[in-house]
Each structure stands twice: as C-alpha cells, then as structure tokens.
C-alpha positions as CSV (number, residue, x, y, z in Angstrom):
1,M,93.3,87.2,110.0
2,I,94.0,90.9,110.6
3,I,96.2,91.8,113.6
4,Q,95.8,95.3,115.0
5,Q,98.7,97.5,116.2
6,N,99.9,97.6,119.8
7,S,102.9,99.3,121.2
8,Y,105.2,96.4,120.2
9,R,104.4,95.5,116.6
10,P,103.7,96.9,113.1
11,K,100.5,98.7,112.5
12,V,98.4,96.0,110.8
13,F,99.1,92.9,108.8
14,M,97.0,90.3,107.1
15,V,97.7,86.6,106.9
16,W,96.1,83.6,105.3
17,G,96.3,80.1,106.7
18,G,94.4,76.9,106.9
19,V,94.0,73.6,108.7
20,S,94.0,70.2,107.2
21,I,92.6,66.9,108.3
22,S,95.6,65.4,106.7
23,S,98.3,63.9,109.0
24,H,100.9,65.7,107.0
25,G,100.8,69.1,108.7
26,K,99.2,72.5,108.2
27,T,99.2,75.0,105.4
28,T,101.9,77.6,105.1
29,L,101.0,81.0,106.4
30,R,100.8,83.5,103.6
31,F,101.3,87.1,104.5
32,V,99.4,89.7,102.4
33,E,101.6,92.5,101.0
34,P,101.0,95.7,103.0
35,G,98.5,97.9,101.2
36,A,97.4,95.2,98.8
37,K,93.8,95.2,97.6
38,I,92.5,91.7,98.3
39,N,90.3,91.1,95.2
40,S,89.8,87.8,93.4
41,N,92.9,88.5,91.2
42,Y,95.2,89.0,94.2
43,Y,93.6,86.0,96.0
44,I,94.0,83.6,93.1
45,N,97.5,84.7,92.1
46,N,99.1,85.2,95.6
47,I,97.2,82.8,97.8
48,L,95.3,80.0,96.0
49,K,98.0,79.2,93.4
50,S,100.8,78.9,95.9
51,F,98.5,76.9,98.2
52,L,97.6,74.5,95.4
53,R,101.2,74.2,94.1
54,R,103.0,73.9,97.4
55,D,100.7,72.9,100.2
56,V,98.2,70.5,98.6
57,P,100.9,68.0,97.3
58,R,102.6,68.0,100.7
59,L,99.3,67.6,102.7
60,F,97.8,65.1,100.3
61,P,100.7,63.1,98.8
62,E,98.5,60.2,97.8
63,N,98.6,61.7,94.3
64,G,94.9,62.3,93.8
65,R,93.6,59.2,95.7
66,V,92.3,61.3,98.6
67,E,89.4,63.7,98.0
68,W,89.8,67.0,99.7
69,F,87.7,70.1,99.9
70,L,88.6,73.8,100.2
71,H,86.6,75.6,102.8
72,Q,86.7,79.4,102.6
73,D,84.8,82.0,104.5
74,S,82.5,84.6,102.8
75,A,85.2,87.2,102.1
76,P,84.4,88.9,98.8
77,S,87.6,87.6,97.2
78,H,86.6,84.1,98.1
79,T,83.0,84.3,96.7
80,A,83.9,86.4,93.6
81,R,82.8,85.1,90.3
82,Q,86.4,85.0,89.0
83,T,87.5,82.9,92.1
84,I,84.6,80.5,91.7
85,E,85.3,80.1,88.0
86,Y,89.0,79.4,88.8
87,L,88.1,76.7,91.3
88,N,85.6,75.1,88.8
89,R,88.1,75.3,85.9
90,Y,90.7,73.4,87.8
91,K,88.2,71.0,89.3
92,I,89.0,72.0,92.9
93,N,86.4,70.7,95.4
94,Y,85.1,73.5,97.6
95,V,82.4,74.3,100.0
96,T,80.1,76.7,98.1
97,P,79.0,80.0,99.7
98,D,75.5,78.5,100.0
99,E,76.8,75.5,101.9
100,W,79.0,77.5,104.2
101,L,78.1,77.4,107.9
102,P,79.3,80.8,109.1
103,Y,78.6,80.4,112.8
104,S,79.8,76.8,113.3
105,P,83.0,76.2,115.4
106,D,83.2,72.7,113.9
107,A,83.0,73.9,110.3
108,A,85.2,76.9,110.7
109,P,88.0,76.1,113.2
110,M,90.2,78.9,111.9
111,D,87.6,81.5,112.9
112,Y,86.7,80.0,116.2
113,A,89.9,78.7,117.6
114,I,93.1,79.1,115.7
115,W,93.1,82.8,114.9
116,G,92.2,83.7,118.5
117,Y,95.0,81.5,119.8
118,L,97.5,83.1,117.5
119,K,96.4,86.6,118.5
120,Q,96.9,85.6,122.2
121,R,100.4,84.3,121.4
122,L,101.2,87.4,119.4
123,N,100.1,89.7,122.2
124,K,102.7,88.1,124.4
125,T,105.5,88.9,122.0
126,E,107.5,92.2,121.7
127,A,108.3,91.8,118.0
128,K,108.8,95.2,116.4
129,T,108.8,94.3,112.8
130,L,106.7,92.0,110.6
131,E,109.8,89.9,109.9
132,E,110.3,89.3,113.7
133,L,106.6,88.2,113.9
134,K,107.0,85.8,111.0
C-alpha cells in the first residue's frame, strides 16, 4: 500500500501487510525504507524472510501440520524469477501469477477492503512523522 501526502503526514510511505485465515492474528506491517527500490532482492530479504521467520510460526504454530498458501499480487517483485525460485527452493506454497484472480474481493481482501479502511483511518489522523503513524 502506498499512502500519499496530505498536510498532516510525511510525503509518501509504502507498507506491506497480510491477512491470515489463522485464528492467531495478522501479519506484522513491514514499512519499506524511504527511497528503496522494491526489486526481488529487496522483497525477499526485507519482507519475505522476516514474514517467514517471524509471522508464519506465530500464525501457524501447529509446526507444519497446517498447509498454508502465500497469496501475492502481481507486483514485479512478487512475480520476478528470483522470487519464484526462492519460494520454490524453500517449498513455500503460493498462488502462482497464472492462478491469481486480480479483480476478486474474496481472493484479494487486502486490495478491496483492508488498505481502503487503513487509508480512511490514516486520513483522520494528524500524525506528522512516519513514526507517529506507525
């Protein structure tokens, strides 16, 4: 999600987040470093690895007995060969770009509900820095 500037908050920031059908909560929001180029290397090292290391064990503590799937959108860093190779190498179940339903509110709740809700909430705040927003 990219949030645009208004008179109250920093110019622009980008954040990654996800929903889980697990009863153990949601993913941690991961804020992208200002000015970072979001290529597959950045995505793997700064988003995916921390998600897999920190969020997955908490969301699915059944120690591998529950099968889960990573559902990404069609961002270039998500569909890049290096990212797909990483997911395959570590045997991470994911929805392939060919299987992705880009215009489905049911299949992409982050795009159709959650980001919009967060933007509405942020527009009601007067935070002046990114740290205040976090």
